[in-house]
Coordinates of C-alpha atoms and ligand atoms in Angstrom, one line a residue:
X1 CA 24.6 -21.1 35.1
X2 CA 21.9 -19.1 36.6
X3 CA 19.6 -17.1 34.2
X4 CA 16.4 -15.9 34.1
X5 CA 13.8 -18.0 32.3
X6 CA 10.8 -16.0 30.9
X7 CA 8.0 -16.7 28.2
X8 CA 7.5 -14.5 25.1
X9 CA 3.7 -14.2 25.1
X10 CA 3.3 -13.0 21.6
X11 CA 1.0 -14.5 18.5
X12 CA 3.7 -16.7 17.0
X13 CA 3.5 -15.9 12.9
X14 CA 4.1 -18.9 10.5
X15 CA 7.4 -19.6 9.7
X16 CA 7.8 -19.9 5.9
X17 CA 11.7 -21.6 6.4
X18 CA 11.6 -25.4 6.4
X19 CA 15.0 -27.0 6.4
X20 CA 13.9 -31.0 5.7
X21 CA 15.2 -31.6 2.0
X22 CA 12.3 -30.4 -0.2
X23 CA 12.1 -33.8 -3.3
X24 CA 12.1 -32.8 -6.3
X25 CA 8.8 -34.5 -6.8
X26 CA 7.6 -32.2 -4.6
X27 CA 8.4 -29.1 -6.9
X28 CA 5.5 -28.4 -9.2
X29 CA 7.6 -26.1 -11.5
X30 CA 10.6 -23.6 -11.9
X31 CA 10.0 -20.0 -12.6
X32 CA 12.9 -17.1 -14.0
X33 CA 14.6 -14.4 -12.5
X34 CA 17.4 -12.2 -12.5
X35 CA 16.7 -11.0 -8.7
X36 CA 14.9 -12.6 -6.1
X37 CA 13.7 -10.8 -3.1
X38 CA 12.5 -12.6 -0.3
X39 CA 10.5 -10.5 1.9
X40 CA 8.2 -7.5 0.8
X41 CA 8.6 -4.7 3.8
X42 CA 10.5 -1.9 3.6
X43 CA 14.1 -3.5 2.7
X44 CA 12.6 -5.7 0.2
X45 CA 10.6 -2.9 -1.3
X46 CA 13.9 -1.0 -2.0
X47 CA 15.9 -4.1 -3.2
X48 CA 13.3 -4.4 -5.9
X49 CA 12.5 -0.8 -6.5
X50 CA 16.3 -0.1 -7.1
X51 CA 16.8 -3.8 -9.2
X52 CA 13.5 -3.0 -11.8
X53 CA 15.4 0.6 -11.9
X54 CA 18.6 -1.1 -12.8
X55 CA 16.6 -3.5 -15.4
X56 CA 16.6 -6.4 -13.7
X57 CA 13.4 -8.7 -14.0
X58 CA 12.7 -8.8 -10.1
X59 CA 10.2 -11.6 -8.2
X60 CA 9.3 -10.8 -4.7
X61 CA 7.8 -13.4 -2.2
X62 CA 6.1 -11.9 0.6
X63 CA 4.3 -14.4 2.8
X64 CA 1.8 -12.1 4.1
X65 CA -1.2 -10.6 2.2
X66 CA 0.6 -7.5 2.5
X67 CA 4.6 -6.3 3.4
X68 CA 5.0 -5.4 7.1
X69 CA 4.6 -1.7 7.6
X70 CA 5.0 -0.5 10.7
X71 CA 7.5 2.3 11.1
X72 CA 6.6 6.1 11.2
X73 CA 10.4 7.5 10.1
X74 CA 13.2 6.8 8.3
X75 CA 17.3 7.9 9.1
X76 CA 19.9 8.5 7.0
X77 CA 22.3 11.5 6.1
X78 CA 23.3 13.3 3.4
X79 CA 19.9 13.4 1.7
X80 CA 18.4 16.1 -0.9
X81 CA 15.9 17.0 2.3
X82 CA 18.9 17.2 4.5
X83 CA 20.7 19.9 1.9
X84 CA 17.3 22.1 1.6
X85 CA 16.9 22.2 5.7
X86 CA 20.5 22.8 5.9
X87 CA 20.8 20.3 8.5
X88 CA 24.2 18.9 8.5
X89 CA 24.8 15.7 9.6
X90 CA 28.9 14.6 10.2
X91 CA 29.2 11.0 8.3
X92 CA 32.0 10.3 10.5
X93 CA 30.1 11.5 13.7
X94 CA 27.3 9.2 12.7
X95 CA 29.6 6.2 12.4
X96 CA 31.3 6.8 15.4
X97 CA 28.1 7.5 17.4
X98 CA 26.5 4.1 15.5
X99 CA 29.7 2.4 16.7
X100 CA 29.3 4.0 20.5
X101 CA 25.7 2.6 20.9
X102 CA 27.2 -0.7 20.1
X103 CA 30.0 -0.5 22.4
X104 CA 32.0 -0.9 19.5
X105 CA 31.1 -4.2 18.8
X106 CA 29.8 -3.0 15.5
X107 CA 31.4 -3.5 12.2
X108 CA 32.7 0.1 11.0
X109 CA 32.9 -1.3 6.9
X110 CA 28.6 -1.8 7.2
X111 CA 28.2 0.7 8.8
X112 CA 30.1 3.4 6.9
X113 CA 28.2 1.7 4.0
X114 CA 24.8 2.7 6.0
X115 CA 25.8 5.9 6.1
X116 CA 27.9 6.5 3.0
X117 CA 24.4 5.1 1.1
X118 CA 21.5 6.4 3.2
X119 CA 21.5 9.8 1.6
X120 CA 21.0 8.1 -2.0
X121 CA 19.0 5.8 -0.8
X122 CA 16.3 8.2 1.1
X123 CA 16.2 10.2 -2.6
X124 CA 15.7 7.1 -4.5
X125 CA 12.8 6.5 -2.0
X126 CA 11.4 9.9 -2.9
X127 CA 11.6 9.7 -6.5
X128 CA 9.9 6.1 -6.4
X129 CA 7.1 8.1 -3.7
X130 CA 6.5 10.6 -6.5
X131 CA 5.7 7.6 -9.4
X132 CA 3.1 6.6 -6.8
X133 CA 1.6 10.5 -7.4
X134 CA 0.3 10.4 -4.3
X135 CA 2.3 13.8 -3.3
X136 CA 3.8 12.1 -0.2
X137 CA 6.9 14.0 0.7
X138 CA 10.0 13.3 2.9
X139 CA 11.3 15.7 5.1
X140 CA 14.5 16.1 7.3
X141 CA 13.7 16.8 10.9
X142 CA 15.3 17.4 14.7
X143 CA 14.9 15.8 17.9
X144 CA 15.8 17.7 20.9
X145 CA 19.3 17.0 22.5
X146 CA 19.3 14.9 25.3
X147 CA 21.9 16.6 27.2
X148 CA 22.7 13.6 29.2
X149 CA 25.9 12.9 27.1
X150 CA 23.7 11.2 24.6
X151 CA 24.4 12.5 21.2
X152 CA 21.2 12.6 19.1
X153 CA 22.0 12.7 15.2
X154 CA 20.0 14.8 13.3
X155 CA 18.7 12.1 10.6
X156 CA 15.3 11.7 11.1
X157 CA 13.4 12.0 8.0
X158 CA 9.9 12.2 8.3
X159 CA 6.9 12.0 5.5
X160 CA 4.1 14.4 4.9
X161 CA 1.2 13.5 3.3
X162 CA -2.1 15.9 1.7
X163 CA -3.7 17.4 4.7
X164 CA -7.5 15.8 3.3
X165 CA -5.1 12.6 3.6
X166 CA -7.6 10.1 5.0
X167 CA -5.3 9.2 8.1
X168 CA -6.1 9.3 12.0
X169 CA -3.0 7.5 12.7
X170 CA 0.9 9.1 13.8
X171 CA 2.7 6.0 12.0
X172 CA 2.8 6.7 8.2
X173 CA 4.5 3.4 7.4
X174 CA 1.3 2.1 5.9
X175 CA 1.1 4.7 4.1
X176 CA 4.4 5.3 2.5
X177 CA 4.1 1.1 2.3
X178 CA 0.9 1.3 0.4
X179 CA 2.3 4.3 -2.4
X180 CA 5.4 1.9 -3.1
X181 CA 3.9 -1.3 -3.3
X182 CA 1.3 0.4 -5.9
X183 CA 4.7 1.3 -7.8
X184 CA 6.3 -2.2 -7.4
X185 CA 2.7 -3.4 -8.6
X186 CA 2.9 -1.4 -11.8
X187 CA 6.4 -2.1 -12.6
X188 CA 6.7 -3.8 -15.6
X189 CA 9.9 -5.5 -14.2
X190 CA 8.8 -6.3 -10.7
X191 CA 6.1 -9.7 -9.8
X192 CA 5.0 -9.1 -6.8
X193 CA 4.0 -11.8 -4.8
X194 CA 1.8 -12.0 -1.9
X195 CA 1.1 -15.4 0.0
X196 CA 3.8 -16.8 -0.9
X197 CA 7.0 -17.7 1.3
X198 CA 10.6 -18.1 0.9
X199 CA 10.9 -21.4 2.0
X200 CA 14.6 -22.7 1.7
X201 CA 17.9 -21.2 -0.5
X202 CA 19.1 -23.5 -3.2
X203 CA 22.9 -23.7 -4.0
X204 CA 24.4 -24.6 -7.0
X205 CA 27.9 -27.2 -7.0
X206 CA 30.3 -24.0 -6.8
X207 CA 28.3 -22.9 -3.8
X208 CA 27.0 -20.0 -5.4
X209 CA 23.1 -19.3 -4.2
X210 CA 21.1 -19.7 -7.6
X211 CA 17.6 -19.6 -6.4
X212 CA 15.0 -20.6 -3.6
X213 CA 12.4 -22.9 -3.1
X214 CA 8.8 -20.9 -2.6
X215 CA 5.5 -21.9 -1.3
X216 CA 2.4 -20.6 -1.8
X217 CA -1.0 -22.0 -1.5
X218 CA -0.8 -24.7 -4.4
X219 CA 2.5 -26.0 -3.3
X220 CA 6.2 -25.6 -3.8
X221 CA 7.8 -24.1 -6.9
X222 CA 11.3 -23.0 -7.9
X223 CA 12.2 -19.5 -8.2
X224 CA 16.0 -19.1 -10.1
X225 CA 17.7 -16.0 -9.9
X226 CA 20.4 -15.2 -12.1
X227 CA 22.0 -12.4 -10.2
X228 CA 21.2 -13.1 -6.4
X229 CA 18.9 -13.4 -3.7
X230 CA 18.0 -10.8 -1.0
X231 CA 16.7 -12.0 2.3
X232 CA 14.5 -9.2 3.5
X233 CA 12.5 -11.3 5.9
X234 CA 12.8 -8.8 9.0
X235 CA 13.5 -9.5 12.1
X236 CA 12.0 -12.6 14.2
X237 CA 10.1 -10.9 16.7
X238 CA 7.0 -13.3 15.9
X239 CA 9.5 -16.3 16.9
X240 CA 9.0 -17.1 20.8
X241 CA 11.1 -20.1 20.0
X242 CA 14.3 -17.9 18.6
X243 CA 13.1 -15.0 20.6
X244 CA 14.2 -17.5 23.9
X245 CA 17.1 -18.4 22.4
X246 CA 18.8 -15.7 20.8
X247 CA 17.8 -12.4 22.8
X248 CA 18.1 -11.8 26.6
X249 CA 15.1 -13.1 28.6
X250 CA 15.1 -9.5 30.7
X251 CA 14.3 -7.7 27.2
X252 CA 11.1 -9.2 26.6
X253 CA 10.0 -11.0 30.2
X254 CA 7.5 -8.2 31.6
X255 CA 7.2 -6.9 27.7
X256 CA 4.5 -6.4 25.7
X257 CA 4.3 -6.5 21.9
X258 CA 4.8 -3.3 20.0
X259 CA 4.1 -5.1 16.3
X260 CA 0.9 -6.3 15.1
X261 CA 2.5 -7.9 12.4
X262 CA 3.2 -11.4 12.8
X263 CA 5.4 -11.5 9.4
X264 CA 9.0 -11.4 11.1
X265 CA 9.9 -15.4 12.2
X266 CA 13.3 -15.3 11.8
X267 CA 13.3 -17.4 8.1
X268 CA 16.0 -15.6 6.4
X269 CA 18.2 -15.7 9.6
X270 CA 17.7 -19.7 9.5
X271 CA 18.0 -19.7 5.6
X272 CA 21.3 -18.4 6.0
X273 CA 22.4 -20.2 8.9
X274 CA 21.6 -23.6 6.6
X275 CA 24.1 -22.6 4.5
X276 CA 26.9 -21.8 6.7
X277 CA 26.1 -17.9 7.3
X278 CA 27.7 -15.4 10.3
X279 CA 25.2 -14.1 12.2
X280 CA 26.0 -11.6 14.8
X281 CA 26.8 -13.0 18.2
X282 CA 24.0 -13.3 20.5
X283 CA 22.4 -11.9 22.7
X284 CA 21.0 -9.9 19.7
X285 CA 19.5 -6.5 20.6
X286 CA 15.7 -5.9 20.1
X287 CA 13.9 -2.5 19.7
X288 CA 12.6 -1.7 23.1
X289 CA 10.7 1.5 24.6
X290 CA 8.7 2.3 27.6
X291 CA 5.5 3.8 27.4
X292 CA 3.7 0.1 26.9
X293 CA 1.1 -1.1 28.4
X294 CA 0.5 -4.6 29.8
X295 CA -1.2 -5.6 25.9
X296 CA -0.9 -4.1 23.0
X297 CA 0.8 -0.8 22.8
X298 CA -1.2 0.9 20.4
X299 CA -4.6 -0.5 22.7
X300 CA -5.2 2.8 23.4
X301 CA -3.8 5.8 21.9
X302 CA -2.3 8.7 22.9
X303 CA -0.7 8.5 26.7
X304 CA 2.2 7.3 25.9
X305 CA 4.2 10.9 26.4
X306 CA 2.8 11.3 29.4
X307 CA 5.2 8.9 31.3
X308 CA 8.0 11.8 30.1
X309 CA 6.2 14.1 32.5
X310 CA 5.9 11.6 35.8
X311 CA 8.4 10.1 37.6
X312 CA 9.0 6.2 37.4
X313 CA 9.1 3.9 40.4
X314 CA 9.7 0.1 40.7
X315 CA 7.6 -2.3 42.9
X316 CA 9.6 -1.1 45.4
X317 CA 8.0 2.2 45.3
X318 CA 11.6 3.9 44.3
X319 CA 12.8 5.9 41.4
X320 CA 15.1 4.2 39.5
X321 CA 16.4 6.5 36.6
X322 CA 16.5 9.4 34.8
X323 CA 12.6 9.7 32.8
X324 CA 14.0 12.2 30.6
X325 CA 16.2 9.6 29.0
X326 CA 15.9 8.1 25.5
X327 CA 12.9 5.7 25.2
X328 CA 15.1 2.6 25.1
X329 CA 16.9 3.3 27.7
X330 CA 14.1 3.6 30.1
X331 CA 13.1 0.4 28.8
X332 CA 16.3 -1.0 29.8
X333 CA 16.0 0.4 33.3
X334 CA 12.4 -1.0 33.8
X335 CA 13.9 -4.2 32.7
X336 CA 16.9 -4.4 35.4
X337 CA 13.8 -3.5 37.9
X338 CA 13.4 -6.6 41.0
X339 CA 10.5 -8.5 38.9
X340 CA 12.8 -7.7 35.3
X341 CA 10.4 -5.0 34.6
X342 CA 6.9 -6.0 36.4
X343 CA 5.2 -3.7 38.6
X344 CA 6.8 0.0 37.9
X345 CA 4.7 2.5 37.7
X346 CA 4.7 6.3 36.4
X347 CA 3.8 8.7 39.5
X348 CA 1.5 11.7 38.0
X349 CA -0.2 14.1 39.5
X350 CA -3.5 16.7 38.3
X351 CA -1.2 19.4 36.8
X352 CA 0.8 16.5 34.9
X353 CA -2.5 15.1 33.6
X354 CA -3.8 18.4 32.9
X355 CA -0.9 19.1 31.1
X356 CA -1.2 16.5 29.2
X357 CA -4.7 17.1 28.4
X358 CA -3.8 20.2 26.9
X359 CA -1.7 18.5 24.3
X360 CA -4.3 15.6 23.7
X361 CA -8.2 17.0 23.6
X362 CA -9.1 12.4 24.0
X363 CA -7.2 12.5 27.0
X364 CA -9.8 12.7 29.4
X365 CA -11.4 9.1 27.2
X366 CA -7.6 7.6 26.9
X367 CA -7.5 8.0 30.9
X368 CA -10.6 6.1 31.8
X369 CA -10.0 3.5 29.6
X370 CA -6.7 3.2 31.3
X371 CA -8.8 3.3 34.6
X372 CA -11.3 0.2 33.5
X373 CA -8.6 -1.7 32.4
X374 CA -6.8 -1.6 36.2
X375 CA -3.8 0.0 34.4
X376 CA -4.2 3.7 36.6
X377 CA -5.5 4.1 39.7
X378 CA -6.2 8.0 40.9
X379 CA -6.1 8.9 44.8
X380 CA -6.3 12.4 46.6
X381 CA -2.9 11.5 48.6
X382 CA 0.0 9.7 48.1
X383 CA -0.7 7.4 50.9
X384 CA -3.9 6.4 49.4
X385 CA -2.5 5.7 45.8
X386 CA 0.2 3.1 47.5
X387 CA -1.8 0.5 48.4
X388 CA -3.9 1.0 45.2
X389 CA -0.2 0.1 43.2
X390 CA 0.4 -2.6 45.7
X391 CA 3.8 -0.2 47.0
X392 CA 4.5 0.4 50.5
X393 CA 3.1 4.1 51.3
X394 CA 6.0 5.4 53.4
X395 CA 8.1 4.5 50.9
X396 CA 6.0 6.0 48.2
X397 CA 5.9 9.2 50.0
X398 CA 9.3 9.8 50.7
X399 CA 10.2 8.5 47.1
X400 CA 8.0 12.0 46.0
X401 CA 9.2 14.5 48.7
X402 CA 12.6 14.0 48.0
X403 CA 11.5 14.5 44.2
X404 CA 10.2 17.5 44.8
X405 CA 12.7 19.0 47.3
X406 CA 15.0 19.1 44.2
X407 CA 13.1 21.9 42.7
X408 CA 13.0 23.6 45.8
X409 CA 17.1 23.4 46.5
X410 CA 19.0 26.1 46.0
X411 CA 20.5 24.2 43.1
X412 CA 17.6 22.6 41.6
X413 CA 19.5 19.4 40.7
X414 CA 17.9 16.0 40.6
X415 CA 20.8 14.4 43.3
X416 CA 19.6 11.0 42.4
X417 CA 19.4 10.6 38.5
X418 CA 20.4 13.8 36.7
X419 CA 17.2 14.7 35.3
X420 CA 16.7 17.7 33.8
X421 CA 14.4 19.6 36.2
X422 CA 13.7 22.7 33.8
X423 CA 11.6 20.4 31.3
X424 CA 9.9 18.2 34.3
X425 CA 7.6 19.1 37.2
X426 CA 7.2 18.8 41.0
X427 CA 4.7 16.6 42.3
X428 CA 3.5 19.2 44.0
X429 CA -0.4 19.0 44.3
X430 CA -2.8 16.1 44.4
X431 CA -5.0 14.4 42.7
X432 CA -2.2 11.9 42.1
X433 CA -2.3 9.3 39.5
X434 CA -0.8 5.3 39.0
X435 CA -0.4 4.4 35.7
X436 CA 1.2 0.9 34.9
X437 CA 4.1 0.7 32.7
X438 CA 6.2 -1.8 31.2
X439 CA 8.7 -2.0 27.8
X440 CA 7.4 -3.0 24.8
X441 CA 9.3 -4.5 21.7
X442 CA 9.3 -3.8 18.1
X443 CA 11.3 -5.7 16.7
X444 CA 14.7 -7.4 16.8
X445 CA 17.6 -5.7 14.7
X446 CA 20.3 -8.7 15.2
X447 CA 21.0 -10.7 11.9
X448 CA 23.0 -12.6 9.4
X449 CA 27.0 -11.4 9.2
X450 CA 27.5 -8.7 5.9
X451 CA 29.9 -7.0 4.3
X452 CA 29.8 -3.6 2.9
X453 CA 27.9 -4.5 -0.1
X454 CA 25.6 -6.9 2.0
X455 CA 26.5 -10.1 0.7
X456 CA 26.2 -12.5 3.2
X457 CA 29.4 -13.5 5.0
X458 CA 30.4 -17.3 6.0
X459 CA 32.5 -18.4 9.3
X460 CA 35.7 -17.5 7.0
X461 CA 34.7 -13.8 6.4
X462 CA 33.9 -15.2 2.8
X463 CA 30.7 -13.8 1.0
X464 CA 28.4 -16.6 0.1
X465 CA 28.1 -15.7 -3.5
X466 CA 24.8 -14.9 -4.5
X467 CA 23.6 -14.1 -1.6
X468 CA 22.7 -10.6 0.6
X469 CA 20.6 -9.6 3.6
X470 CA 19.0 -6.5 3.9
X471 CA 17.4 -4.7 7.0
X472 CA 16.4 -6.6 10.1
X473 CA 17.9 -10.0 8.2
X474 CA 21.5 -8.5 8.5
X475 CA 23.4 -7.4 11.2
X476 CA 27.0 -5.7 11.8
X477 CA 25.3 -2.3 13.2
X478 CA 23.5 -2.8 16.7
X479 CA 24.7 -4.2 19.8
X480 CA 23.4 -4.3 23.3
X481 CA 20.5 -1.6 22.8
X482 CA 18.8 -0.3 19.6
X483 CA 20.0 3.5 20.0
X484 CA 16.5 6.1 20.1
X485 CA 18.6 8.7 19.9
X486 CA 20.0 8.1 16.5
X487 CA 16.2 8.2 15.0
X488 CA 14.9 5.8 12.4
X489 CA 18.1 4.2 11.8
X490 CA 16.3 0.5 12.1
X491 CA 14.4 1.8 9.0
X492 CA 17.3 3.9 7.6
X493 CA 19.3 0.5 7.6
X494 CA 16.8 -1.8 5.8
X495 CA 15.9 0.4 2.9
X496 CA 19.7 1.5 2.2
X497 CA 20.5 -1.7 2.4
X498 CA 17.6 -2.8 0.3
X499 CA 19.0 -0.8 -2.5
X500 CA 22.7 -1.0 -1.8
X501 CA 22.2 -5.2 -1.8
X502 CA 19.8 -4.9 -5.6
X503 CA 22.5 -2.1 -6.9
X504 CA 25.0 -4.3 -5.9
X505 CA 24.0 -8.1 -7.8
X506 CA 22.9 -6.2 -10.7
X507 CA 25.8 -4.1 -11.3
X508 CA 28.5 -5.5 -9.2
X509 CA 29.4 -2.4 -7.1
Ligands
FAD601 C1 5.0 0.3 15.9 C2 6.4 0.3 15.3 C3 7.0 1.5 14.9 C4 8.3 1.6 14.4 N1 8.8 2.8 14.0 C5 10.0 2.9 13.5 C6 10.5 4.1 13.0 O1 9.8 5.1 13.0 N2 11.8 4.1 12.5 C7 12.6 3.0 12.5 O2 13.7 3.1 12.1 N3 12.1 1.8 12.9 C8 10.8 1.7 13.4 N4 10.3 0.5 13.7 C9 11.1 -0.7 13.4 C10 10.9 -1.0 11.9 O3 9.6 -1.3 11.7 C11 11.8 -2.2 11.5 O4 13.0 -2.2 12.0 C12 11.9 -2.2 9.9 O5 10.6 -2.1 9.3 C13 12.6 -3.5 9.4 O6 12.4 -3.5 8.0 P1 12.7 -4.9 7.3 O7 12.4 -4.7 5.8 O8 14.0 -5.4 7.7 O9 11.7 -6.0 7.9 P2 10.1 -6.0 8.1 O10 9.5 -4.7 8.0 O11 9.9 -6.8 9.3 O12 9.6 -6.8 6.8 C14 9.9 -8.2 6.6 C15 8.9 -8.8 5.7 O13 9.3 -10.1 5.3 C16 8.2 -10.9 5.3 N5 8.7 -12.3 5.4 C17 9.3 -12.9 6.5 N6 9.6 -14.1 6.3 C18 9.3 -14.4 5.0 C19 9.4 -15.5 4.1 N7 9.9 -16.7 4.5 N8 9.0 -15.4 2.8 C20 8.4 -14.2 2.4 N9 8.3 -13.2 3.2 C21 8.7 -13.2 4.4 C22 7.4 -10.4 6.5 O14 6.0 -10.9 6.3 C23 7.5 -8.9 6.3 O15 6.6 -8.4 5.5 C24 9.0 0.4 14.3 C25 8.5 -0.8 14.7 C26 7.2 -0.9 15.2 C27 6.6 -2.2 15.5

């Protein structure tokens, strides 16, 4: 079969799952539990937050020095923040639009159980936020419609922190990270433990999962959990090995990395697998947007938004969709691009980059670091930028005539892709600027088969008693693409499922 072969070039994390049989010599001794969480980012966070809540003694292995953190937002509907903005979000629209992104190939029980939960869930959040004292506040917020047919749901919650906050950055993951794992950390009920990984399940005769082998830098130890285990390992975007086999090579070929964490390796997918688990059928989906660069996305700060004011062009020199699309679905298109996403560039010109500047006062210092790095190149005519971009300068120039005709036609219609000229801008006047772009991934949102209580499903539909995933671990919601346009429900899914998959081994429902 022909398919397209491409490398992963990411830093590949250490995989904490080992599936040799571990002797029992090698076990130095057995610790109690009545809830083990395995994996300390946001969906493990919640698991434990929500089990010490329910009084359940709670040990978490994370095998970083810290629990990944790297998310700004969080979705979900039918919040407290949601009622006090008034901002009503349909449960069943949100299903049905969760099930559309997935061309259907999403399961409706998990994800009515995302929804159903996230409101609960986003409160319990904020009431573990406020034992931090840190006065850290959620807050529901919009996006702007699309209007391409794209229906954006309103559940984007978003956190505000003191305005002396010492924070330079736009993500407030590590913030909101650092506020709860100071609450796990003085939980009487919670043992946080960093360093250490989940290493392999351990099953009792009946099947049921009783416990996990950990590891930590003296060795191997026994952690029994009376109740159940959560897998909360993430996703396994840090795996080039899994990444190659489980996620289309066009998604990440011409990629760059969006995650400086090197925590998510795939170890609950495989700890689950051992033992017979569903996973969702592959190709999983990953979490990709444009705006990267060639490295690391957040290199250099602050350009990303000005692709939305350019147009994009492939090697060919030709536009190739609508910019004023969802971030993932640009991605997609740079992706299906001849050279699977190589070589496109965003077309700007002086007014685009002076617009910009007005909504960034480092632009003028983000630019010429883009300009050392080879990643823009600035000419005084269209013809001279081609050859810069290695694109054919005929082609180049007729590619931003006809763009700019549209917002001279009577109409003012973008013929070609439907974008929505009164938000964008003709190419009118020189300067004009290159800048490289390619997708980036985040993360990968495939996982292990649940049900609506997350326990983790076998090849019969059967839970696996004892056992749940949470988050990037557990699947049954995306398919294809993760959806942009239903905001933050990556993050929305792990910590409702955190604390759906804690509420439900402690109290059974
Ligand atoms: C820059 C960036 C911005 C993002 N912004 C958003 C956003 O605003 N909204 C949104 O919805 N999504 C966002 N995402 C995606 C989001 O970060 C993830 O989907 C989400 O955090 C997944 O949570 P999780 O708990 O499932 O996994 P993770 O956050 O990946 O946490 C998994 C944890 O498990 C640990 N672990 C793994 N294996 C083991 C093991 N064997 N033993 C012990 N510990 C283990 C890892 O070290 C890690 O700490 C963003 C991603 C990136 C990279």
């Amino acid at each position: 079969m022909p398919a397209y072969g491409a490398e992963w070039d990411v830093v590949a994390g250490p995989v904490g799952f080992e599936s040799r049989e571990i002797g029992a010599d090698e076990i130095t001794h057995t610790d109690q539990c009545d809830l083990l969480v395995i994996g300390g980012g946001i969906s493990g966070t919640m698991a434990a937050l929500k089990g010490a809540e329910l009084g359940a003694n709670v040990v978490v292995l994370e095998k970083m020095s810290k629990g990944r953190n790297t998310w700004e937002s969080v979705g979900g509907c039918g919040s407290r923040m949601q009622a006090e903005t008034g901002n009503v979000v349909d449960p069943a629209q949100y299903v049905e639009e969760i099930l559309r992104a997935s061309y259907w190939r999403a399961r409706p029980d998990v994800v009515w159980s995302f929804v159903n939960n996230s409101g609960e869930a986003i409160d319990f959040m904020q009431d573990s936020l406020d034992k931090a004292g840190r006065d850290i506040k959620i807050y529901n917020t919009t996006q702007p419609e699309t209007g391409y047919g794209i229906q954006v749901i309103q559940g984007e919650h978003k956190f505000a922190v003191p305005e002396d906050y010492n924070w330079t950055s736009w993500i407030f993951g590590p913030i909101v990270m650092d506020a709860l794992t100071a609450v796990m950390q003085n939980e009487l009920h919670i043992d946080l433990r960093f360093n250490t990984a989940g290493v392999q399940l351990v099953q009792d005769a009946s099947g049921r999962v009783t416990g996990a082998v950990a590891k930590d830098a003296d060795g191997y130890y026994a952690v029994e959990a009376t109740k159940g285990v959560v897998l909360c390992t993430g996703g396994y975007e840090a795996n080039p090995d899994m990444m190659k086999a489980w996620t289309r090579s066009e998604d990440y070929a011409a990629s760059s990395c969006w995650d400086p964490s090197t925590g998510p390796t795939g170890d609950g997918h495989m700890m689950g697998l051992q033992l017979g688990a569903q996973m969702d059928p592959i190709p999983h989906a990953v979490m990709n947007f444009n705006f990267g660069t060639p490295a690391q996305f957040l290199d250099i700060p602050g350009i990303w938004f000005t692709s939305s004011l350019g147009i994009a062009v492939n090697s060919r020199g030709v536009r190739f969709v609508n910019e004023g699309l969802p971030m993932n679905f640009v991605s997609n298109a740079i992706n299906a691009q001849p050279g699977r996403g190589k070589g496109c560039w965003i077309i700007l010109n002086q007014g685009m980059v002076d617009a910009m500047a007005d909504m960034q006062p480092t632009a003028d210092e983000t630019i010429k670091q883009y300009m050392d790095k080879g990643w823009m190149f600035k000419a005084d005519t269209v013809a001279d930028l081609a050859p810069q971009l290695g694109l054919d300068a005929a082609i180049l120039q007729e590619t931003v005539d006809t763009y700019n005709a549209y917002f001279s036609s009577a109409e003012k219609k973008d013929l070609q892709f439907r974008r929505n000229l009164e938000t964008a801008m003709p190419l009118a006047e020189g300067p004009y600027y290159g800048l490289v772009t390619n997708s980036t991934v985040l993360t990968v949102v495939g996982g292990l088969t649940i049900d609506e209580s997350c326990r983790v499903l076998n090849w019969d539909d059967e839970p696996i008693e004892g056992l749940y995933a949470a988050g990037n671990a557990s699947g049954g919601v995306f398919s294809g693409t993760y959806p942009r346009h239903l905001p933050a429900t990556s993050v929305g899914r792990a910590a409702t499922f955190g604390y759906v998959s804690a509420r439900h081994a402690i109290q059974g429902e």
